[in-house]
Short mmCIF file of C-alpha atoms (C1' of nucleotides) in Angstrom, two decimals:
data_model
loop_
_atom_site.label_atom_id
_atom_site.label_comp_id
_atom_site.label_asym_id
_atom_site.label_seq_id
_atom_site.Cartn_x
_atom_site.Cartn_y
_atom_site.Cartn_z
CA MET A 1 -16.13 9.17 0.21
CA ASN A 2 -15.81 12.93 0.41
CA SER A 3 -12.71 14.73 1.54
CA GLU A 4 -13.96 15.47 5.06
CA GLU A 5 -14.59 11.81 5.75
CA ASN A 6 -11.29 10.89 4.19
CA LYS A 7 -9.43 13.08 6.64
CA LEU A 8 -10.62 11.15 9.63
CA ILE A 9 -9.60 7.82 8.24
CA LEU A 10 -6.36 6.37 9.50
CA ALA A 11 -3.57 6.42 7.01
CA ALA A 12 -2.19 3.11 5.80
CA PHE A 13 1.54 2.74 5.47
CA LYS A 14 4.16 0.62 3.89
CA VAL A 15 7.41 0.88 5.79
CA GLY A 16 10.86 0.80 4.31
CA VAL A 17 14.28 0.71 5.85
CA ASN A 18 17.30 2.52 4.46
CA ASN A 19 20.80 1.82 5.61
CA VAL A 20 23.61 4.30 5.83
CA ILE A 21 26.53 1.90 5.79
CA PHE A 22 29.95 3.34 6.35
CA SER A 23 33.30 1.72 6.01
CA VAL A 24 36.86 2.96 6.34
CA ASP A 25 39.46 2.16 3.73
CA SER A 26 42.60 2.88 5.68
CA HIS A 27 44.81 2.02 2.76
CA HIS A 28 43.43 4.81 0.60
CA HIS A 29 42.66 6.98 3.59
CA GLN A 30 39.00 7.25 2.65
CA LEU A 31 35.65 7.14 4.35
CA LEU A 32 33.24 5.16 2.19
CA VAL A 33 29.49 4.78 2.05
CA LEU A 34 27.61 1.97 0.35
CA LEU A 35 25.28 2.92 -2.50
CA VAL A 36 23.03 0.95 -4.81
CA LYS A 37 22.13 1.77 -8.38
CA ARG A 38 18.37 1.82 -8.84
CA GLU A 39 17.49 0.47 -12.23
CA GLU A 40 13.72 0.67 -11.88
CA LYS A 41 12.16 2.85 -14.53
CA PHE A 42 11.28 5.70 -12.18
CA PHE A 43 14.77 6.03 -10.83
CA ASN A 44 16.58 6.15 -14.09
CA ASN A 45 19.79 4.57 -12.83
CA GLN A 46 20.22 7.07 -10.03
CA TRP A 47 22.04 5.89 -6.94
CA GLY A 48 20.47 5.54 -3.54
CA LEU A 49 21.02 4.09 -0.11
CA PRO A 50 20.54 0.33 0.12
CA GLY A 51 17.04 -0.29 1.39
CA THR A 52 14.03 -2.50 1.25
CA LEU A 53 10.42 -2.64 2.27
CA VAL A 54 9.57 -4.49 5.45
CA ARG A 55 7.99 -7.87 4.91
CA ASN A 56 5.55 -9.83 6.96
CA GLY A 57 7.11 -11.54 9.90
CA GLU A 58 10.30 -9.53 10.00
CA SER A 59 11.05 -6.68 12.32
CA LEU A 60 12.48 -3.40 11.09
CA GLU A 61 15.88 -4.38 12.30
CA ASP A 62 15.54 -7.76 10.62
CA ALA A 63 14.88 -5.99 7.34
CA SER A 64 17.89 -3.80 7.89
CA GLN A 65 20.09 -6.81 8.60
CA ARG A 66 18.74 -8.52 5.51
CA ILE A 67 20.09 -5.66 3.39
CA LEU A 68 23.44 -5.87 5.09
CA SER A 69 23.78 -9.55 4.34
CA GLU A 70 22.39 -9.31 0.81
CA GLU A 71 24.46 -6.41 -0.42
CA ILE A 72 27.70 -7.11 1.36
CA ARG A 73 28.15 -10.39 3.08
CA VAL A 74 28.81 -9.15 6.51
CA ASP A 75 27.83 -9.92 10.05
CA ASN A 76 26.48 -6.94 11.80
CA LEU A 77 29.23 -5.07 13.55
CA TYR A 78 27.23 -2.09 14.62
CA LEU A 79 23.67 -1.13 13.76
CA GLU A 80 21.63 1.68 15.13
CA GLN A 81 18.43 3.45 14.25
CA LEU A 82 18.92 6.90 12.80
CA TYR A 83 15.70 8.67 12.02
CA THR A 84 12.29 8.14 10.48
CA PHE A 85 11.59 10.07 7.33
CA GLU A 86 8.31 10.62 5.65
CA ARG A 87 8.23 10.29 1.91
CA PRO A 88 6.37 13.47 1.02
CA ASN A 89 3.27 12.98 -1.15
CA CYS A 90 4.62 9.85 -2.62
CA ASN A 91 1.21 8.50 -3.49
CA SER A 92 0.32 11.30 -5.82
CA LYS A 93 3.52 11.14 -7.80
CA THR A 94 4.27 7.58 -8.73
CA SER A 95 1.70 5.22 -10.09
CA LEU A 96 3.27 2.46 -8.01
CA ASP A 97 1.55 3.79 -4.96
CA SER A 98 -2.01 4.04 -5.91
CA PHE A 99 -4.76 3.65 -3.37
CA ASN A 100 -3.49 6.15 -0.81
CA ILE A 101 -0.74 4.01 0.57
CA ARG A 102 1.81 6.20 2.26
CA HIS A 103 5.45 5.40 2.79
CA LEU A 104 7.61 5.73 5.82
CA SER A 105 11.33 5.19 5.77
CA VAL A 106 13.18 4.22 8.91
CA SER A 107 16.88 4.66 8.43
CA TYR A 108 19.61 2.70 10.12
CA PHE A 109 23.23 3.42 10.50
CA ALA A 110 26.01 0.86 10.32
CA LEU A 111 29.76 0.79 10.41
CA VAL A 112 31.42 -2.26 8.88
CA ARG A 113 34.91 -3.59 8.48
CA PHE A 114 36.20 -2.82 5.03
CA ASP A 115 38.11 -6.05 4.49
CA LYS A 116 35.12 -8.19 5.39
CA ALA A 117 32.72 -6.05 3.45
CA ASN A 118 34.75 -5.75 0.34
CA SER A 119 33.51 -8.93 -1.28
CA LEU A 120 30.90 -7.19 -3.36
CA GLY A 121 30.54 -6.70 -7.06
CA ILE A 122 29.93 -10.40 -7.40
CA ASN A 123 26.65 -11.43 -8.88
CA ASN A 124 25.29 -7.95 -8.84
CA TYR A 125 26.72 -6.43 -12.02
CA ASN A 126 28.20 -3.36 -10.31
CA ARG A 127 24.82 -2.54 -8.94
CA THR A 128 26.39 -1.99 -5.51
CA ASN A 129 29.38 0.20 -4.86
CA TRP A 130 31.38 2.03 -2.24
CA TYR A 131 31.56 5.78 -2.71
CA MET A 132 33.99 8.15 -1.14
CA ILE A 133 31.98 10.40 1.09
CA GLN A 134 33.07 13.53 -0.75
CA LYS A 135 32.09 12.10 -4.12
CA VAL A 136 28.57 10.96 -3.43
CA PRO A 137 26.32 11.96 -6.34
CA GLN A 138 22.77 13.21 -6.23
CA LEU A 139 20.73 10.39 -4.74
CA ILE A 140 17.09 9.39 -5.08
CA PHE A 141 14.42 10.78 -2.78
CA ASP A 142 15.81 12.43 0.33
CA HIS A 143 18.72 10.01 0.58
CA ASN A 144 21.35 12.74 0.52
CA GLN A 145 19.72 14.20 3.59
CA ILE A 146 19.63 10.83 5.33
CA LEU A 147 23.27 10.31 4.49
CA ASP A 148 24.22 13.70 5.96
CA TYR A 149 22.33 12.82 9.08
CA GLY A 150 24.17 9.52 9.31
CA TYR A 151 27.55 11.13 8.75
CA GLN A 152 26.86 13.55 11.56
CA ARG A 153 25.89 10.66 13.81
CA LEU A 154 29.04 8.75 12.89
CA ARG A 155 31.25 11.66 13.92
CA ASN A 156 29.39 12.06 17.18
CA LYS A 157 29.56 8.36 17.98
CA LEU A 158 33.26 8.35 17.35
CA GLU A 159 33.83 10.87 20.08
CA TYR A 160 32.18 9.10 22.95
CA SER A 161 31.71 5.47 22.04
CA PRO A 162 34.13 2.71 21.17
CA ILE A 163 32.71 1.84 17.73
CA VAL A 164 36.13 2.13 16.14
CA PHE A 165 37.16 -1.11 17.73
CA GLU A 166 34.40 -2.87 15.85
CA ILE A 167 36.10 -2.14 12.58
CA LEU A 168 39.69 -2.56 13.72
CA PRO A 169 41.24 -6.02 13.99
CA ASP A 170 41.63 -7.45 17.47
CA LEU A 171 45.23 -6.31 17.51
CA PHE A 172 46.04 -2.91 16.10
CA THR A 173 48.69 -0.25 16.38
CA LEU A 174 47.91 3.14 17.85
CA ASN A 175 48.60 4.56 14.44
CA ASP A 176 45.90 2.35 12.92
CA LEU A 177 43.51 3.79 15.46
CA TYR A 178 44.65 7.33 14.81
CA GLN A 179 44.22 6.86 11.07
CA VAL A 180 40.56 5.91 11.47
CA TYR A 181 39.98 9.01 13.55
CA THR A 182 41.61 11.35 11.09
CA ILE A 183 39.81 9.77 8.16
CA ILE A 184 36.44 10.34 9.77
CA LEU A 185 36.97 13.51 11.75
CA GLY A 186 39.55 15.28 9.58
CA GLU A 187 43.23 15.92 10.20
CA ASN A 188 42.98 18.74 12.64
CA PHE A 189 41.32 17.21 15.63
CA ALA A 190 44.39 16.35 17.64
CA ASP A 191 48.11 15.86 17.48
CA TYR A 192 49.14 12.20 17.23
CA SER A 193 51.38 12.20 20.26
CA ASN A 194 48.72 13.82 22.42
CA PHE A 195 46.10 11.44 21.11
CA ARG A 196 48.40 8.62 22.16
CA SER A 197 49.06 9.71 25.67
CA ARG A 198 45.49 10.72 26.36
CA LEU A 199 44.11 7.36 25.27
CA LEU A 200 46.79 5.31 26.98
CA LYS A 201 46.23 7.14 30.25
CA LEU A 202 42.60 6.02 30.22
CA GLY A 203 43.74 2.45 30.58
CA PHE A 204 41.46 0.49 28.29
CA LEU A 205 44.07 -0.05 25.61
CA ILE A 206 46.33 -2.93 26.51
CA ASP A 207 49.83 -3.13 25.10
CA THR A 208 50.38 -6.74 24.05
CA GLU A 209 54.14 -6.07 23.73
CA ARG A 210 53.94 -7.72 20.35
CA LYS A 211 55.56 -5.66 17.63
CA VAL A 212 54.74 -5.24 13.98
CA SER A 213 56.94 -3.60 11.40
CA ARG A 214 55.47 -1.65 8.50
CA GLY A 215 58.32 -0.92 6.13
CA SER A 216 61.09 1.13 7.60
CA GLY A 217 61.02 2.80 10.96
CA ARG A 218 60.65 1.51 14.46
CA PRO A 219 58.17 -1.38 14.82
CA ALA A 220 54.89 -0.48 16.49
CA SER A 221 53.33 -2.15 19.51
CA LEU A 222 50.11 -4.02 18.98
CA TYR A 223 47.32 -3.02 21.31
CA ARG A 224 43.97 -4.53 22.09
CA PHE A 225 40.78 -2.95 23.37
CA ASP A 226 39.74 -4.05 26.86
CA ALA A 227 35.95 -3.75 26.95
CA GLU A 228 35.78 -4.29 30.71
CA ALA A 229 38.24 -1.53 31.42
CA PHE A 230 36.21 0.71 29.17
CA ALA A 231 33.00 0.14 31.13
CA PRO A 232 33.39 3.14 33.46
CA PHE A 233 33.57 5.44 30.44
CA LYS A 234 30.28 4.31 28.98
CA ASN A 235 28.02 7.29 28.35
CA LYS A 236 30.77 9.62 29.48
CA PRO A 237 31.24 12.09 26.68
CA PHE A 238 34.45 12.87 24.85
CA VAL A 239 36.53 9.96 25.88
CA PHE A 240 38.42 10.27 22.63
CA VAL A 241 39.27 13.43 20.72
CA MET B 1 -1.88 -18.49 1.52
CA ASN B 2 0.76 -20.64 3.17
CA SER B 3 3.35 -19.33 5.57
CA GLU B 4 6.17 -19.21 3.01
CA GLU B 5 4.17 -17.00 0.69
CA ASN B 6 3.06 -14.86 3.59
CA LYS B 7 6.66 -14.09 4.47
CA LEU B 8 7.35 -12.42 1.16
CA ILE B 9 4.38 -10.15 1.34
CA LEU B 10 5.00 -6.60 2.42
CA ALA B 11 3.76 -5.80 5.87
CA ALA B 12 0.98 -3.24 6.23
CA PHE B 13 1.27 -0.70 8.99
CA LYS B 14 -0.75 1.75 10.95
CA VAL B 15 1.47 4.46 12.37
CA GLY B 16 1.02 6.17 15.68
CA VAL B 17 2.79 9.07 17.27
CA ASN B 18 3.54 9.33 20.97
CA ASN B 19 4.65 12.51 22.62
CA VAL B 20 6.99 12.80 25.53
CA ILE B 21 6.02 16.25 26.72
CA PHE B 22 8.10 17.74 29.50
CA SER B 23 7.51 20.86 31.49
CA VAL B 24 9.32 22.46 34.38
CA ASP B 25 7.43 23.66 37.42
CA SER B 26 10.01 25.97 38.92
CA HIS B 27 7.77 26.86 41.82
CA HIS B 28 7.68 23.29 43.11
CA HIS B 29 11.12 22.51 41.73
CA GLN B 30 9.81 19.61 39.71
CA LEU B 31 10.27 18.17 36.26
CA LEU B 32 6.88 17.06 34.91
CA VAL B 33 5.75 14.83 32.11
CA LEU B 34 2.29 14.78 30.57
CA LEU B 35 0.33 11.52 30.82
CA VAL B 36 -3.11 10.46 29.67
CA LYS B 37 -5.40 7.97 31.32
CA ARG B 38 -6.46 5.30 28.84
CA GLU B 39 -10.00 4.28 29.51
CA GLU B 40 -10.41 1.83 26.66
CA LYS B 41 -11.28 -1.63 27.88
CA PHE B 42 -7.90 -3.16 27.06
CA PHE B 43 -5.95 -0.58 28.98
CA ASN B 44 -7.92 -0.76 32.16
CA ASN B 45 -7.36 2.86 33.18
CA GLN B 46 -3.60 2.59 32.95
CA TRP B 47 -1.72 5.76 32.09
CA GLY B 48 0.25 6.30 28.93
CA LEU B 49 1.95 8.94 26.85
CA PRO B 50 -0.40 11.15 24.87
CA GLY B 51 -0.58 9.77 21.38
CA THR B 52 -2.73 9.18 18.38
CA LEU B 53 -2.82 7.31 15.12
CA VAL B 54 -1.85 9.20 12.01
CA ARG B 55 -4.78 10.15 9.80
CA ASN B 56 -5.03 10.64 6.11
CA GLY B 57 -3.68 13.92 4.93
CA GLU B 58 -1.65 14.74 8.00
CA SER B 59 2.06 14.31 8.39
CA LEU B 60 3.58 12.63 11.41
CA GLU B 61 4.54 15.96 12.84
CA ASP B 62 1.03 17.27 12.18
CA ALA B 63 -0.36 14.41 14.23
CA SER B 64 2.08 15.16 16.99
CA GLN B 65 1.12 18.82 17.01
CA ARG B 66 -2.53 17.84 17.06
CA ILE B 67 -1.95 16.04 20.35
CA LEU B 68 -0.14 19.04 21.77
CA SER B 69 -3.00 21.35 20.99
CA GLU B 70 -5.72 18.92 22.03
CA GLU B 71 -4.30 17.89 25.38
CA ILE B 72 -2.78 21.15 26.47
CA ARG B 73 -3.55 24.26 24.53
CA VAL B 74 -0.09 25.22 23.62
CA ASP B 75 1.80 26.45 20.63
CA ASN B 76 4.73 24.32 19.86
CA LEU B 77 7.79 25.57 21.63
CA TYR B 78 10.10 22.76 20.76
CA LEU B 79 9.34 19.48 19.03
CA GLU B 80 11.74 16.87 17.88
CA GLN B 81 11.58 13.28 16.73
CA LEU B 82 12.84 10.80 19.27
CA TYR B 83 12.78 7.25 18.06
CA THR B 84 10.62 4.78 16.21
CA PHE B 85 9.42 1.83 18.22
CA GLU B 86 7.91 -1.34 16.97
CA ARG B 87 4.95 -2.67 18.85
CA PRO B 88 6.05 -6.29 19.26
CA ASN B 89 3.54 -8.89 18.04
CA CYS B 90 0.70 -6.57 18.62
CA ASN B 91 -1.54 -8.25 16.12
CA SER B 92 -1.56 -11.56 17.92
CA LYS B 93 -2.43 -10.10 21.28
CA THR B 94 -5.33 -7.74 20.92
CA SER B 95 -8.36 -8.48 18.84
CA LEU B 96 -8.35 -4.87 17.70
CA ASP B 97 -5.59 -5.60 15.29
CA SER B 98 -6.79 -8.46 13.31
CA PHE B 99 -5.79 -8.99 9.74
CA ASN B 100 -2.04 -8.71 10.20
CA ILE B 101 -1.93 -4.97 10.56
CA ARG B 102 1.25 -4.05 12.35
CA HIS B 103 1.85 -0.94 14.38
CA LEU B 104 4.71 1.46 14.41
CA SER B 105 5.04 4.21 16.94
CA VAL B 106 7.08 7.28 16.17
CA SER B 107 7.77 9.21 19.32
CA TYR B 108 8.28 12.92 19.58
CA PHE B 109 9.79 14.96 22.30
CA ALA B 110 8.58 18.36 23.43
CA LEU B 111 9.39 20.89 26.08
CA VAL B 112 6.65 23.35 26.94
CA ARG B 113 6.26 26.34 29.20
CA PHE B 114 4.49 25.33 32.35
CA ASP B 115 2.40 28.48 32.75
CA LYS B 116 1.10 28.29 29.23
CA ALA B 117 0.51 24.57 29.39
CA ASN B 118 -1.15 24.48 32.73
CA SER B 119 -4.65 25.10 31.45
CA LEU B 120 -5.61 21.46 31.40
CA GLY B 121 -8.04 19.46 33.42
CA ILE B 122 -10.81 21.36 31.72
CA ASN B 123 -13.29 19.34 29.76
CA ASN B 124 -11.32 16.19 30.09
CA TYR B 125 -12.39 14.85 33.50
CA ASN B 126 -8.84 14.48 34.82
CA ARG B 127 -8.02 12.30 31.91
CA THR B 128 -4.82 14.28 31.36
CA ASN B 129 -2.30 15.06 34.04
CA TRP B 130 1.21 16.19 34.78
CA TYR B 131 3.31 13.66 36.66
CA MET B 132 6.52 14.30 38.51
CA ILE B 133 9.20 12.39 36.68
CA GLN B 134 10.08 10.32 39.75
CA LYS B 135 6.47 9.33 40.33
CA VAL B 136 5.49 8.05 36.92
CA PRO B 137 3.54 4.81 37.30
CA GLN B 138 3.70 1.72 35.14
CA LEU B 139 2.55 2.83 31.69
CA ILE B 140 0.91 0.98 28.82
CA PHE B 141 2.96 -0.77 26.16
CA ASP B 142 6.59 0.29 26.10
CA HIS B 143 5.81 3.84 27.12
CA ASN B 144 8.07 3.74 30.16
CA GLN B 145 10.94 2.92 27.85
CA ILE B 146 10.02 5.74 25.48
CA LEU B 147 9.83 8.12 28.40
CA ASP B 148 13.28 7.09 29.62
CA TYR B 149 14.61 7.66 26.17
CA GLY B 150 13.03 11.10 26.07
CA TYR B 151 14.37 12.01 29.49
CA GLN B 152 17.85 11.09 28.36
CA ARG B 153 17.43 13.23 25.28
CA LEU B 154 16.20 16.15 27.32
CA ARG B 155 19.29 16.08 29.51
CA ASN B 156 21.56 15.87 26.49
CA LYS B 157 19.81 18.71 24.71
CA LEU B 158 20.13 20.86 27.76
CA GLU B 159 23.88 20.64 27.62
CA TYR B 160 24.48 21.84 24.12
CA SER B 161 21.39 23.57 22.86
CA PRO B 162 19.49 26.61 24.04
CA ILE B 163 16.10 24.93 24.58
CA VAL B 164 15.84 26.34 28.08
CA PHE B 165 15.16 29.75 26.67
CA GLU B 166 12.04 28.41 25.01
CA ILE B 167 10.48 27.76 28.37
CA LEU B 168 11.83 30.79 30.18
CA PRO B 169 10.16 34.20 29.83
CA ASP B 170 11.90 36.74 27.63
CA LEU B 171 13.44 38.32 30.69
CA PHE B 172 14.76 36.06 33.40
CA THR B 173 17.28 36.10 36.19
CA LEU B 174 20.35 33.92 36.14
CA ASN B 175 18.91 32.11 39.09
CA ASP B 176 15.78 31.24 37.10
CA LEU B 177 18.04 29.75 34.51
CA TYR B 178 20.06 27.88 37.08
CA GLN B 179 16.92 26.46 38.66
CA VAL B 180 15.79 24.89 35.41
CA TYR B 181 19.19 23.27 35.03
CA THR B 182 19.24 21.84 38.51
CA ILE B 183 15.67 20.59 38.21
CA ILE B 184 16.48 18.65 35.08
CA LEU B 185 20.11 17.67 35.61
CA GLY B 186 20.20 17.34 39.39
CA GLU B 187 21.90 19.51 41.97
CA ASN B 188 25.43 18.39 41.50
CA PHE B 189 26.26 19.49 38.01
CA ALA B 190 27.86 22.81 38.83
CA ASP B 191 28.23 25.44 41.46
CA TYR B 192 25.96 28.45 40.91
CA SER B 193 28.74 31.01 40.84
CA ASN B 194 30.75 29.02 38.33
CA PHE B 195 27.67 28.45 36.22
CA ARG B 196 27.17 32.22 36.24
CA SER B 197 30.61 33.26 35.19
CA ARG B 198 30.96 30.56 32.57
CA LEU B 199 27.70 31.51 30.87
CA LEU B 200 28.25 35.24 31.08
CA LYS B 201 31.70 34.91 29.57
CA LEU B 202 30.13 33.34 26.46
CA GLY B 203 28.35 36.59 25.74
CA PHE B 204 24.91 35.55 24.55
CA LEU B 205 23.17 36.54 27.76
CA ILE B 206 22.47 40.25 27.79
CA ASP B 207 22.11 42.10 31.06
CA THR B 208 19.14 44.43 30.64
CA GLU B 209 20.17 46.29 33.83
CA ARG B 210 16.58 45.97 34.96
CA LYS B 211 16.28 44.59 38.44
CA VAL B 212 13.70 42.39 40.05
CA SER B 213 13.35 41.69 43.74
CA ARG B 214 12.10 38.38 45.05
CA GLY B 215 11.48 38.82 48.75
CA SER B 216 14.52 39.74 50.76
CA GLY B 217 18.03 39.84 49.42
CA ARG B 218 19.71 41.82 46.71
CA PRO B 219 17.58 42.30 43.59
CA ALA B 220 18.64 40.27 40.58
CA SER B 221 19.41 41.55 37.12
CA LEU B 222 17.08 40.51 34.35
CA TYR B 223 18.82 38.95 31.37
CA ARG B 224 17.68 38.10 27.91
CA PHE B 225 18.94 35.50 25.47
CA ASP B 226 20.55 36.89 22.34
CA ALA B 227 19.98 34.29 19.63
CA GLU B 228 22.36 35.98 17.21
CA ALA B 229 25.19 36.03 19.68
CA PHE B 230 24.54 32.36 20.33
CA ALA B 231 24.89 31.41 16.66
CA PRO B 232 28.62 30.59 16.79
CA PHE B 233 27.93 28.03 19.51
CA LYS B 234 25.41 26.09 17.49
CA ASN B 235 26.36 22.43 17.37
CA LYS B 236 29.31 23.12 19.64
CA PRO B 237 28.95 20.69 22.49
CA PHE B 238 28.80 21.52 26.17
CA VAL B 239 28.14 25.16 25.99
CA PHE B 240 26.37 24.92 29.31
CA VAL B 241 27.18 22.67 32.25
"C1'" DG C 1 22.25 45.26 62.24
"C1'" DC C 2 21.30 40.80 60.44
"C1'" DA C 3 19.70 37.40 57.30
"C1'" DA C 4 19.16 36.37 52.62
"C1'" DA C 5 19.93 36.46 47.97
"C1'" DA C 6 22.97 38.36 44.11
"C1'" DG C 7 27.23 38.83 42.31
"C1'" DT C 8 32.76 38.92 42.25
"C1'" DG C 9 37.30 37.16 42.99
"C1'" DT C 10 41.09 33.83 44.07
"C1'" DT C 11 43.60 29.75 44.19
"C1'" DG C 12 44.94 25.07 43.09
"C1'" DC C 13 44.74 21.49 40.15
"C1'" DA C 14 44.07 18.91 36.00
"C1'" DC C 15 44.10 18.69 31.57
"C1'" DT C 16 45.28 20.32 26.67
"C1'" DT C 17 48.51 22.08 23.14
"C1'" DA C 18 52.41 22.50 20.75
"C1'" DC C 19 56.35 21.15 20.32
"C1'" DA C 20 61.20 19.07 20.96
"C1'" DC C 21 63.47 15.13 21.58
"C1'" DC C 22 64.84 9.99 21.95
"C1'" DC C 23 64.33 5.02 20.00
"C1'" DA C 24 64.41 1.16 16.81
"C1'" DT C 25 64.41 -0.42 12.39
"C1'" DG C 26 65.37 -0.85 6.96
"C1'" DG C 27 68.22 0.25 3.43
"C1'" DC D 1 74.48 6.52 9.04
"C1'" DC D 2 70.46 8.51 7.70
"C1'" DA D 3 65.63 8.46 6.62
"C1'" DT D 4 61.41 6.88 8.58
"C1'" DG D 5 58.00 6.04 11.57
"C1'" DG D 6 57.24 4.86 16.77
"C1'" DG D 7 57.29 6.58 21.23
"C1'" DT D 8 58.38 9.86 25.45
"C1'" DG D 9 58.74 14.26 27.77
"C1'" DT D 10 58.06 19.02 28.94
"C1'" DA D 11 56.73 23.96 29.40
"C1'" DA D 12 53.07 27.31 28.64
"C1'" DG D 13 48.48 28.03 28.63
"C1'" DT D 14 43.47 27.09 29.58
"C1'" DG D 15 39.57 25.82 32.09
"C1'" DC D 16 37.17 24.40 35.91
"C1'" DA D 17 35.94 23.26 40.94
"C1'" DA D 18 35.80 24.87 45.38
"C1'" DC D 19 35.15 28.30 48.27
"C1'" DA D 20 35.79 32.86 50.38
"C1'" DC D 21 34.29 37.27 49.97
"C1'" DT D 22 31.59 41.63 48.78
"C1'" DT D 23 27.17 44.02 47.59
"C1'" DT D 24 22.36 45.20 48.00
"C1'" DT D 25 18.12 44.47 49.52
"C1'" DG D 26 13.91 43.35 53.36
"C1'" DC D 27 12.83 43.36 57.94
#
DNA sequence: GCAAAAGTGTTGCACTTACACCCATGG
DNA sequence: CCATGGGTGTAAGTGCAACACTTTTGC
């Protein structure tokens, strides 16, 4: 087959999924991302996003969920497609991909509860670990780029969609909520008292009147998120912030 | 090979690209999308988004550009990845895809100048046509869904990025600009005079002092977009609207 | 002069910002 | 009774919607 003929032939692909899985550790005031150490010879123990190749009979999202449940034992709280990346010239570089098989990587984005997700390190010899977002090392392939893209998306989502409530317990204090926002968006996005009044005025946070005391100081009210009352704000931008 | 074994085997994919190509016909005050009539036997002359399968040696974006230049002879003005869709159970439905080849469709989104793009219908026997967005018929596969997704993206883009200037001539009146916005976003997004003052205050529209007269009425100033002056607004949301 | 289109100005209202202040609890 | 964190209130400033008004052209 000469090169002209080759050009008109349809490319054959294997498809992988990569997950950008975020979690918030409120206790240490840190945004975390899940990474996996790649011990295959080509990767030389570099870290990368948790991912896998798509198998027969499973959809892309299935594959993505499989990673979530294998690496951290967690029900999906929030999962969304991010972007499709092309692995550039992969076939010519690694002997794994002989025979002109090209690779595509569809990345997904997830936000999981830290307490539920924190049961890792078992049975995987520290192969999987949470990294603080500021301390992520150089990753394999283009995974740093994918991560950046996911981080961007996370911050956007936070501003107009109620994902936070997926990682907060059913009952939470307004300070809990505020903490998550500052951890992800940085300290200087709004004053706490203004954040409070703005959100409460919107009417989808219900005061249960129940109080919880955290050390000294006045006990805080526990609130819950009312999904029905939120409905009118769906797709309306900048509900929060 | 039994079904258990089959499940662990990596799926093989062919990858297609589909383009959601929008254009604005200011003269008829219409938002248009480019469709292609599919004359293959399975599609029975139904319309669909212009697309193609990815060939050897070309990247996904290459393939997408190829469509742009084949269907309408146009340099890329704006091209962006939209979303990756999975063709559900395609292999079991059409005899084309025997042998467990699955299909993935990566969709791209483009906005092209109408005058430049309007040189179609030549040599293609009305196979390609612009459709008003409200009059799009039932399309093949999930193309209606992809189109909706693209339309959504277009409206979002319009609000925080300067894509409009890619489809406007170098010199344009503020009314030209306003027209494009109302065509895409609908009439009730802002009053013309407020739109004017808000945009002018931002300082990236330069009044060239040149005037143009369109029939009766006071002649309008021609403006140009100053990309440098726009720089500080990059990624800042809701610059327009 | 009159209609039509371009462009300017004004006013009220709503919302944000930056604080100051009050409240309830633990020690 | 004071430190601590929770919660309320307010005054100044900003931004936008609605709409009235002025300017410059063709006829």
